[in-house]
Coordinates of C-alpha atoms in Angstrom, one line a residue:
M201 CA 78.8 128.6 107.4
K202 CA 77.0 127.6 110.7
K203 CA 75.0 124.9 109.0
Y204 CA 78.2 123.6 107.4
L205 CA 80.0 123.4 110.7
L206 CA 77.1 121.8 112.5
S207 CA 76.7 119.1 109.8
I208 CA 80.4 118.3 110.1
F209 CA 80.4 117.9 113.8
A210 CA 77.1 116.1 113.9
L211 CA 78.9 113.4 111.9
I212 CA 82.0 113.5 114.0
I213 CA 80.5 113.3 117.5
P214 CA 79.1 109.7 117.2
F215 CA 82.6 108.4 116.5
L216 CA 84.2 110.0 119.5
G217 CA 83.6 106.9 121.5
I218 CA 86.6 105.3 119.9
A219 CA 88.9 108.0 121.3
Q220 CA 89.4 106.2 124.6
E221 CA 92.6 104.8 125.9
S222 CA 91.6 101.1 125.7
A223 CA 90.3 101.6 122.2
S224 CA 93.5 103.5 121.2
E225 CA 95.7 100.6 122.3
K226 CA 93.5 98.2 120.3
I227 CA 93.6 100.4 117.2
D228 CA 97.3 100.7 117.5
T229 CA 97.9 97.0 117.7
V230 CA 95.6 96.1 114.8
F231 CA 97.0 98.9 112.7
K232 CA 100.6 97.8 113.3
D233 CA 99.7 94.2 112.3
Y234 CA 98.4 95.4 108.9
T235 CA 100.8 98.2 108.1
S236 CA 104.2 97.2 109.6
W237 CA 105.3 95.7 106.2
F238 CA 104.8 99.1 104.5
V239 CA 106.6 101.1 107.2
D240 CA 109.5 98.7 107.2
A241 CA 109.7 98.8 103.4
I242 CA 109.8 102.6 103.2
F243 CA 112.2 103.1 106.1
Y244 CA 114.4 100.1 105.3
E245 CA 118.0 100.8 106.1
I246 CA 120.7 99.7 103.7
P247 CA 123.6 98.2 105.9
F248 CA 126.9 99.7 104.8
S249 CA 128.8 98.2 107.7
E250 CA 128.1 96.8 111.2
T251 CA 128.0 100.2 112.7
Y252 CA 125.8 102.3 110.4
Q253 CA 122.9 101.9 108.0
I254 CA 121.3 104.5 105.7
P255 CA 117.6 104.6 104.9
W256 CA 117.2 104.1 101.2
V257 CA 114.6 106.9 101.0
L258 CA 117.2 109.3 102.4
I259 CA 119.6 108.3 99.6
V260 CA 116.8 109.1 97.0
L261 CA 116.1 112.4 98.7
V262 CA 119.7 113.6 98.9
G263 CA 120.7 112.0 95.6
G264 CA 117.9 113.9 93.8
A265 CA 118.8 117.1 95.5
T266 CA 122.4 116.8 94.5
Y267 CA 121.4 116.0 90.9
F268 CA 119.2 119.1 90.7
T269 CA 121.9 121.3 92.2
F270 CA 124.4 120.4 89.5
Y271 CA 121.8 120.1 86.6
F272 CA 120.5 123.6 87.2
K273 CA 123.9 125.0 87.8
F274 CA 123.6 125.7 91.5
I275 CA 120.3 127.5 91.3
N276 CA 120.1 127.2 95.1
F277 CA 122.8 129.9 95.2
T278 CA 122.6 131.8 91.9
G279 CA 118.8 132.2 92.2
F280 CA 118.7 133.4 95.8
R281 CA 118.9 137.1 95.1
T282 CA 116.3 136.8 92.3
A283 CA 114.0 134.9 94.7
L284 CA 114.0 137.8 97.2
K285 CA 113.2 140.3 94.4
V286 CA 110.3 138.1 93.2
V287 CA 108.8 137.7 96.7
S288 CA 109.0 141.5 97.2
G289 CA 106.9 142.0 94.0
K290 CA 109.6 143.5 91.8
Y291 CA 108.5 141.5 88.8
E292 CA 104.8 141.2 89.5
D293 CA 103.9 143.3 86.4
I294 CA 105.6 140.9 83.9
E295 CA 104.3 137.8 85.7
K296 CA 100.8 139.1 85.4
H297 CA 100.8 140.5 81.9
G298 CA 104.0 139.1 80.3
A299 CA 107.3 140.8 79.7
D300 CA 106.9 141.1 75.9
T301 CA 103.4 142.6 76.3
L302 CA 104.6 145.3 78.7
Y303 CA 108.2 146.0 77.7
G304 CA 108.9 144.2 74.4
D305 CA 106.6 146.3 72.3
Q306 CA 107.3 150.1 72.5
T307 CA 104.0 151.1 71.0
P308 CA 103.0 154.4 72.8
N309 CA 100.2 154.0 75.3
E310 CA 97.1 156.1 75.0
G311 CA 95.5 157.8 78.1
E312 CA 95.5 155.8 81.3
D313 CA 94.9 152.4 79.7
I314 CA 97.9 150.2 78.7
I315 CA 96.9 149.0 75.2
E316 CA 99.3 146.1 75.2
T317 CA 97.6 144.5 78.2
I318 CA 94.0 144.6 76.9
R319 CA 94.3 141.1 75.3
D320 CA 95.7 139.5 78.4
E321 CA 94.7 141.2 81.6
S322 CA 95.8 138.7 84.2
A323 CA 97.6 135.5 85.0
D324 CA 96.0 132.4 86.4
G325 CA 96.3 131.6 90.0
E326 CA 94.7 132.3 93.4
V327 CA 97.5 133.6 95.7
S328 CA 100.6 135.8 95.6
H329 CA 104.2 134.6 95.7
F330 CA 104.4 135.5 99.4
Q331 CA 101.2 133.8 100.3
A332 CA 102.2 130.6 98.4
L333 CA 105.6 130.6 100.2
T334 CA 104.0 131.0 103.7
A335 CA 101.4 128.4 103.0
A336 CA 104.1 125.9 102.0
L337 CA 106.3 127.0 104.9
S338 CA 103.5 126.5 107.4
A339 CA 103.5 122.8 106.5
T340 CA 107.2 122.4 107.0
V341 CA 108.2 124.9 109.7
G342 CA 107.0 123.3 112.9
L343 CA 107.7 120.5 115.4
G344 CA 110.6 119.3 113.3
N345 CA 112.4 122.6 113.9
I346 CA 111.8 122.5 117.7
A347 CA 111.7 118.9 118.7
G348 CA 113.4 117.2 115.7
V349 CA 116.7 119.2 116.0
A350 CA 117.0 118.3 119.7
V351 CA 116.6 114.6 118.9
A352 CA 119.2 114.8 116.1
L353 CA 121.7 116.5 118.4
S354 CA 121.1 113.9 121.1
I355 CA 122.0 111.1 118.7
G356 CA 124.6 112.8 116.4
G357 CA 126.0 115.5 118.7
P358 CA 126.7 119.1 117.6
G359 CA 128.3 117.9 114.3
A360 CA 124.8 116.9 113.0
T361 CA 124.1 120.6 112.6
F362 CA 126.7 120.9 109.8
W363 CA 125.1 118.2 107.7
M364 CA 121.6 119.5 108.5
I365 CA 122.6 122.8 106.9
L366 CA 124.1 121.0 103.9
A367 CA 120.8 119.1 103.4
G368 CA 118.9 122.4 103.5
L369 CA 121.1 124.0 100.9
L370 CA 120.8 121.0 98.6
G371 CA 117.1 120.8 99.2
M372 CA 116.7 124.3 97.7
A373 CA 117.3 122.9 94.3
S374 CA 114.7 120.1 94.7
K375 CA 112.1 122.7 95.8
F376 CA 112.9 124.9 92.8
A377 CA 112.4 121.9 90.4
E378 CA 109.2 120.4 91.8
C379 CA 107.5 123.8 92.3
T380 CA 108.3 125.0 88.8
L381 CA 106.6 121.9 87.5
G382 CA 103.7 122.4 89.9
V383 CA 102.8 125.7 88.1
K384 CA 103.7 124.5 84.7
Y385 CA 101.2 121.6 84.6
R386 CA 98.4 122.8 86.9
D387 CA 94.7 122.7 86.0
V388 CA 92.6 125.9 86.4
G389 CA 88.8 125.4 86.8
E390 CA 86.2 127.7 85.2
D391 CA 85.8 129.5 88.5
G392 CA 89.6 130.1 88.8
T393 CA 90.2 127.4 91.3
V394 CA 93.7 125.9 90.8
Y395 CA 94.4 122.1 91.0
G396 CA 98.1 121.4 91.0
G397 CA 100.9 119.3 92.4
P398 CA 102.8 116.2 91.5
M399 CA 99.6 114.4 90.5
Y400 CA 99.3 116.7 87.5
Y401 CA 102.9 117.1 86.4
L402 CA 103.5 113.4 86.7
S403 CA 100.5 112.5 84.5
K404 CA 100.5 115.5 82.1
G405 CA 104.3 116.1 82.0
L406 CA 105.3 112.5 81.4
K407 CA 102.4 112.1 78.8
S408 CA 104.1 114.9 76.8
K409 CA 107.2 112.7 76.8
G410 CA 105.4 109.6 75.5
M411 CA 105.2 108.0 79.0
G412 CA 101.5 108.6 79.7
G413 CA 100.7 105.3 81.3
F414 CA 103.8 105.3 83.5
G415 CA 103.0 108.9 84.5
K416 CA 99.4 108.0 85.4
V417 CA 100.5 105.2 87.7
L418 CA 103.0 107.5 89.5
A419 CA 100.3 110.2 89.8
V420 CA 97.8 107.8 91.4
L421 CA 100.4 106.5 93.8
F422 CA 101.4 110.0 94.8
A423 CA 97.7 110.9 95.3
V424 CA 97.1 107.9 97.6
F425 CA 100.3 108.7 99.6
V426 CA 99.5 112.4 100.0
I427 CA 96.0 111.6 101.3
G428 CA 97.4 109.2 103.9
G429 CA 100.1 111.7 104.9
S430 CA 97.5 114.5 105.3
F431 CA 95.4 112.4 107.7
G432 CA 98.5 111.2 109.7
G433 CA 101.7 113.2 109.9
G434 CA 100.0 116.4 108.6
N435 CA 97.0 116.1 111.0
M436 CA 96.8 113.5 113.8
F437 CA 100.5 113.8 114.8
Q438 CA 100.2 117.6 114.9
A439 CA 97.0 117.5 116.9
N440 CA 98.4 114.9 119.3
Q441 CA 101.6 116.9 120.0
A442 CA 99.8 120.2 120.4
A443 CA 97.3 118.6 122.8
A444 CA 100.0 116.9 124.8
Q445 CA 101.9 120.2 125.2
F446 CA 98.7 122.1 126.1
V447 CA 97.6 119.5 128.7
K448 CA 101.1 119.4 130.2
L449 CA 101.5 123.2 130.4
F450 CA 98.2 123.7 132.3
D451 CA 98.4 120.5 134.2
L452 CA 95.0 119.3 133.0
G453 CA 94.0 116.0 134.4
G454 CA 91.3 113.6 133.1
S455 CA 91.2 111.5 130.1
N456 CA 88.9 113.9 128.2
A457 CA 91.3 116.9 128.2
G458 CA 92.7 115.9 124.8
L459 CA 89.3 115.2 123.4
Y460 CA 88.1 118.7 124.3
F461 CA 91.3 120.3 122.9
G462 CA 90.8 118.3 119.7
L463 CA 87.2 119.6 119.3
V464 CA 88.3 123.2 119.7
M465 CA 91.2 122.7 117.3
A466 CA 88.8 121.0 114.8
V467 CA 86.5 124.0 114.9
L468 CA 89.3 126.4 114.3
V469 CA 90.7 124.3 111.4
A470 CA 87.2 124.0 109.9
I471 CA 86.8 127.8 109.8
V472 CA 90.0 128.1 107.8
I473 CA 89.8 125.2 105.4
I474 CA 86.2 125.8 104.4
G475 CA 87.5 128.8 102.5
G476 CA 90.1 126.8 100.4
I477 CA 93.6 127.9 99.5
K478 CA 92.7 131.6 99.5
R479 CA 91.7 131.6 103.1
I480 CA 94.5 129.2 104.1
A481 CA 97.0 131.6 102.4
K482 CA 95.5 134.6 104.2
V483 CA 95.9 132.9 107.6
T484 CA 99.4 131.5 107.0
E485 CA 100.8 134.7 105.7
K486 CA 100.0 136.2 109.1
I487 CA 100.7 133.2 111.4
V488 CA 104.0 132.0 109.8
P489 CA 105.9 135.3 110.0
F490 CA 104.5 135.9 113.5
M491 CA 105.3 132.5 115.1
A492 CA 108.6 132.2 113.2
G493 CA 109.5 135.8 114.2
I494 CA 108.9 135.1 117.9
Y495 CA 110.9 131.9 117.8
V496 CA 113.8 133.5 115.9
L497 CA 113.8 136.6 118.1
A498 CA 114.1 134.5 121.2
A499 CA 116.9 132.5 119.7
L500 CA 118.7 135.8 118.7
I501 CA 118.3 137.1 122.3
I502 CA 119.9 133.9 123.7
L503 CA 122.7 134.0 121.1
G504 CA 123.2 137.7 121.8
A505 CA 123.4 137.0 125.6
N506 CA 126.0 134.3 124.8
F507 CA 127.8 136.1 122.0
S508 CA 131.3 135.2 123.1
L509 CA 130.3 131.5 122.9
I510 CA 129.0 131.4 119.3
D511 CA 132.5 130.8 117.8
D512 CA 133.1 128.0 120.3
A513 CA 129.7 126.5 119.3
F514 CA 130.6 126.6 115.6
T515 CA 134.0 125.1 116.4
L516 CA 132.3 122.2 118.2
I517 CA 129.8 121.8 115.3
Y518 CA 132.6 121.7 112.7
K519 CA 134.8 119.3 114.6
G520 CA 131.9 117.1 115.4
A521 CA 130.8 117.1 111.7
F522 CA 134.1 115.5 110.6
S523 CA 135.2 113.6 113.6
G524 CA 132.0 112.1 114.9
L525 CA 133.2 112.6 118.5
G526 CA 132.9 108.9 118.9
I527 CA 129.1 108.8 118.9
A528 CA 126.3 107.8 116.5
G529 CA 128.5 105.4 114.6
G530 CA 131.3 107.9 114.0
L531 CA 131.5 110.4 111.1
V532 CA 129.0 108.7 108.8
G533 CA 126.6 108.2 111.6
V534 CA 126.7 112.0 112.5
M535 CA 126.3 112.8 108.8
I536 CA 123.2 110.6 108.5
Q537 CA 121.5 112.2 111.5
G538 CA 122.1 115.7 110.2
I539 CA 121.1 115.0 106.6
R540 CA 118.1 113.0 107.7
R541 CA 116.8 115.8 110.0
G542 CA 117.4 118.5 107.4
A543 CA 115.8 116.5 104.5
F544 CA 112.8 115.4 106.6
S545 CA 112.3 118.9 108.1
N546 CA 112.0 120.8 104.8
E547 CA 110.3 118.0 102.8
A548 CA 112.4 119.0 99.7
G549 CA 111.8 116.3 97.2
V550 CA 108.6 115.0 98.8
G551 CA 106.5 117.0 96.4
S552 CA 104.0 118.3 98.9
A553 CA 105.1 122.0 98.6
A554 CA 104.5 121.9 94.9
I555 CA 100.7 121.7 95.6
A556 CA 100.7 125.0 97.6
H557 CA 103.0 126.8 95.2
S558 CA 101.0 125.7 92.1
A559 CA 98.2 128.1 93.2
V560 CA 100.3 131.2 92.7
R561 CA 99.4 134.0 90.2
T562 CA 102.0 134.1 87.5
K563 CA 102.6 133.4 83.8
Y564 CA 106.1 132.1 84.4
P565 CA 106.3 128.7 86.2
A566 CA 110.0 129.2 87.0
S567 CA 109.2 132.4 89.0
E568 CA 107.5 130.3 91.7
G569 CA 110.2 127.7 91.5
I570 CA 112.7 130.4 92.4
V571 CA 110.5 131.6 95.2
A572 CA 110.2 128.0 96.6
L573 CA 113.9 127.6 97.0
L574 CA 113.7 130.1 99.9
E575 CA 111.7 127.5 101.8
P576 CA 114.4 125.0 102.8
F577 CA 116.7 128.0 103.5
V578 CA 114.3 129.5 106.0
D579 CA 113.2 126.2 107.5
T580 CA 116.5 124.4 107.8
V581 CA 119.4 126.7 107.3
V582 CA 118.0 129.5 109.5
I583 CA 115.5 128.1 112.0
C584 CA 116.9 124.6 112.5
T585 CA 120.4 126.0 112.8
M586 CA 119.3 128.6 115.4
T587 CA 117.7 125.9 117.4
A588 CA 120.9 123.8 117.3
L589 CA 123.1 126.8 118.3
V590 CA 120.9 127.6 121.3
I591 CA 121.0 124.0 122.5
V592 CA 124.8 123.7 121.9
I593 CA 125.6 127.0 123.6
T594 CA 123.3 126.4 126.7
N595 CA 124.5 122.8 127.0
F596 CA 128.2 123.4 127.1
D597 CA 128.3 122.0 130.6
G598 CA 126.0 119.1 129.7
S599 CA 123.4 120.2 132.2
F600 CA 120.4 119.0 130.4
M601 CA 121.5 116.8 127.5
E602 CA 124.1 114.1 127.1
Y603 CA 125.2 113.7 123.5
G604 CA 125.0 110.1 122.3
V605 CA 121.9 109.4 124.5
E606 CA 118.8 109.6 122.4
V607 CA 116.0 111.8 123.8
K608 CA 112.3 111.1 123.0
E609 CA 110.8 114.4 124.0
G610 CA 112.7 116.9 121.9
V611 CA 110.4 119.8 122.7
E612 CA 111.3 119.5 126.4
I613 CA 115.0 119.7 125.6
T614 CA 114.6 122.8 123.5
A615 CA 112.4 124.4 126.1
Q616 CA 115.0 123.8 128.8
A617 CA 117.6 125.4 126.5
F618 CA 115.5 128.5 126.0
D619 CA 114.5 128.7 129.7
T620 CA 118.2 128.9 130.8
V621 CA 118.3 132.5 129.4
I622 CA 114.6 133.5 129.1
P623 CA 112.8 132.2 132.2
H624 CA 109.4 130.6 131.5
F625 CA 109.9 130.8 127.7
S626 CA 108.6 127.2 127.7
I627 CA 105.1 128.8 128.0
I628 CA 105.6 130.8 124.8
L629 CA 107.2 127.7 123.2
T630 CA 104.0 125.8 124.0
V631 CA 102.0 128.4 122.2
A632 CA 104.4 128.3 119.3
V633 CA 104.0 124.5 119.1
I634 CA 100.2 124.8 119.0
L635 CA 100.5 127.5 116.3
F636 CA 103.0 125.5 114.3
A637 CA 100.7 122.4 114.6
F638 CA 97.6 124.5 113.5
S639 CA 99.3 126.0 110.5
T640 CA 100.7 122.6 109.5
M641 CA 97.3 121.1 109.7
I642 CA 95.5 123.7 107.5
S643 CA 98.2 123.5 104.8
W644 CA 98.2 119.7 104.8
S645 CA 94.4 119.7 104.5
Y646 CA 94.9 121.5 101.2
Y647 CA 97.6 119.0 100.1
G648 CA 95.3 116.0 101.0
M649 CA 92.3 117.7 99.3
Q650 CA 94.2 118.0 96.0
G651 CA 95.1 114.3 96.1
W652 CA 91.5 113.4 97.0
V653 CA 90.1 115.5 94.2
Y654 CA 92.5 114.0 91.7
L655 CA 91.3 110.5 92.6
F656 CA 87.6 111.1 93.2
G657 CA 86.8 114.1 91.0
K658 CA 86.0 117.8 91.5
G659 CA 82.8 118.9 93.2
K660 CA 81.3 120.3 96.4
M661 CA 80.3 116.9 97.7
T662 CA 83.8 115.5 97.1
D663 CA 85.3 118.4 99.0
L664 CA 82.8 118.0 101.9
I665 CA 83.6 114.3 102.4
Y666 CA 87.3 115.0 102.6
K667 CA 86.9 117.9 105.0
I668 CA 84.7 115.9 107.3
L669 CA 87.2 113.1 107.4
F670 CA 90.1 115.5 108.0
L671 CA 88.3 117.2 110.9
F672 CA 87.4 113.8 112.3
F673 CA 91.0 112.8 112.4
V674 CA 91.9 116.1 114.2
V675 CA 89.8 115.1 117.1
V676 CA 91.0 111.5 117.0
G677 CA 94.6 112.6 116.9
A678 CA 94.3 114.8 119.9
S679 CA 92.4 112.1 121.9
I680 CA 94.4 108.9 121.5
S681 CA 97.9 107.6 121.7
L682 CA 99.0 107.0 118.1
G683 CA 102.1 104.8 117.9
A684 CA 101.8 102.7 114.7
V685 CA 99.4 105.1 113.1
I686 CA 102.0 107.8 113.0
D687 CA 104.7 105.4 111.8
F688 CA 102.4 104.5 108.9
S689 CA 101.5 108.1 108.1
D690 CA 105.2 109.1 108.2
A691 CA 105.9 106.3 105.8
M692 CA 103.1 107.6 103.5
I693 CA 104.7 111.0 103.4
F694 CA 108.1 109.7 102.5
A695 CA 106.7 107.2 100.1
M696 CA 105.7 110.4 98.1
V697 CA 109.4 110.8 97.4
V698 CA 109.6 107.9 95.1
P699 CA 107.1 108.8 92.3
N700 CA 108.0 112.5 92.7
I701 CA 111.7 112.3 92.3
I702 CA 111.4 109.9 89.4
G703 CA 109.1 112.3 87.6
V704 CA 111.0 115.5 88.3
I705 CA 114.3 114.0 87.1
L706 CA 112.6 112.9 83.8
L707 CA 111.1 116.4 83.4
S708 CA 114.3 118.3 84.2
P709 CA 114.8 119.5 80.6
I710 CA 111.4 121.2 80.7
I711 CA 112.2 122.9 83.9
K712 CA 115.5 124.2 82.4
K713 CA 113.5 125.7 79.5
E714 CA 111.1 127.4 81.9
L715 CA 114.0 128.9 83.8
S716 CA 115.5 130.3 80.7
K717 CA 112.1 131.7 79.6
Y718 CA 111.7 133.5 82.9
Y719 CA 115.3 134.9 83.0
K720 CA 114.7 136.2 79.5
A721 CA 111.5 137.9 80.6
I722 CA 113.4 139.6 83.5
S723 CA 116.1 140.7 81.0
V724 CA 113.5 142.2 78.7
K725 CA 112.2 144.4 81.5
D726 CA 115.6 145.4 82.9
E727 CA 116.9 146.3 79.4
A728 CA 113.8 148.3 78.6
I729 CA 114.1 150.3 81.9
E730 CA 117.8 150.9 81.2
E731 CA 116.8 152.4 77.9
G732 CA 114.3 154.8 79.5
A733 CA 111.1 152.9 79.8
E734 CA 108.9 153.4 82.8
D735 CA 108.6 150.7 85.4
L736 CA 105.0 149.7 85.2
N737 CA 105.0 147.6 88.4
E738 CA 103.3 150.2 90.5
K739 CA 100.7 151.2 87.9
L740 CA 99.3 147.7 87.3

């Protein structure tokens, strides 16, 4: 372990000279010259009138989510209760051994051994449903929930919250679809290591439908985009924002403060990502509930202290959603701001979460798809909405935000909103920002690694090269001003939408079959227990 860390940082340190202000400006200028065409193409806004434009990538995201919602018969709502049961482990026995093996054959068991399970003792996978969920959540729950919501409200007003919630609810169907495919078409190495995500279901899934060449092209494009996204939005941006908050909180002067913060952060990230998805999952299953719990608890305290104003806040949100309150281009402008924030926050349709969810232990791909639909609900419907309510309620008098005037530092607005009821909560919020950034980085390192391995092959050296690059960008991100680099990396993340949505729509019939297969397995168990069979979940 020590030799590994030393070798990584021995390679990083010689490059730290580029992390100076003058160099950062130069890098930013050169980078913008070469990548602006790509950024403009991905975020191109289709003009529907003189007053508002809609980014085409947003249309693809929301259009795909709407299609999946109807195609899978509102799985985002009908599957919610089942998702909670799956996460709690109610069906762990059938997912590990198969429903027919345990409950379909009523052959008497002898002694302590369960004869029907001998031929098939365990399911492939590396992590539990809960670990896979928290690993994926750690990549989406973060700065978007704290800063992004404030920015959306500053432009679109309280009404943006309504459309944000709608985007979250629709996104649940997208997450279900892509994560089911992630498990269905994953590769499992001889040592049990799982390789999964859109790269695999685009190539293998479309090949099974006679579109192998097309699927391969989509898979390679996605792999390139996810690597770029992991270095930028999933790494440098997170390190940059965490460093900025830390330096500001402790009023640290000097140009090297960010550099030192980046080095410490890189060491911590290295310790986690060296262990792969198993260690990442063990860390995220502790960090995500903890940090989200603190944030939600604080929001609940504020909402409780202002209980009488909650109905007024929802009235303002509802009216603003359908009237536009004369800002952000009217009704459609408010709608765009809310949907954009919701869709961009939970990354439903981007395909990134399918990489984390593909590592789950189960025989039924749809079981993890059902678990995954909880992700946009937690990220957007719960956490983003709570942030919005706190801001709306504490800003009734317009003391710290004027709707219709875009803010740049969303974290500061959210911090002011919390500080009005909980003095000095901004300190805790800074810690939360750092934890959110850390968890996002370790999860995105896994996403990028999967794309890297898909393109360059599996092996220790391949892994090592990627991890060295990833840690290098942690330090760079914390040390320099990013500008065009982040614009490009964000474009890379949302470019993932195009190959992913195309593939998932084409593979939708296969997803439907997997869903029916899993529901049938649940029925087999439930019917057997109703007829007097013993629930084997605790025994296995």
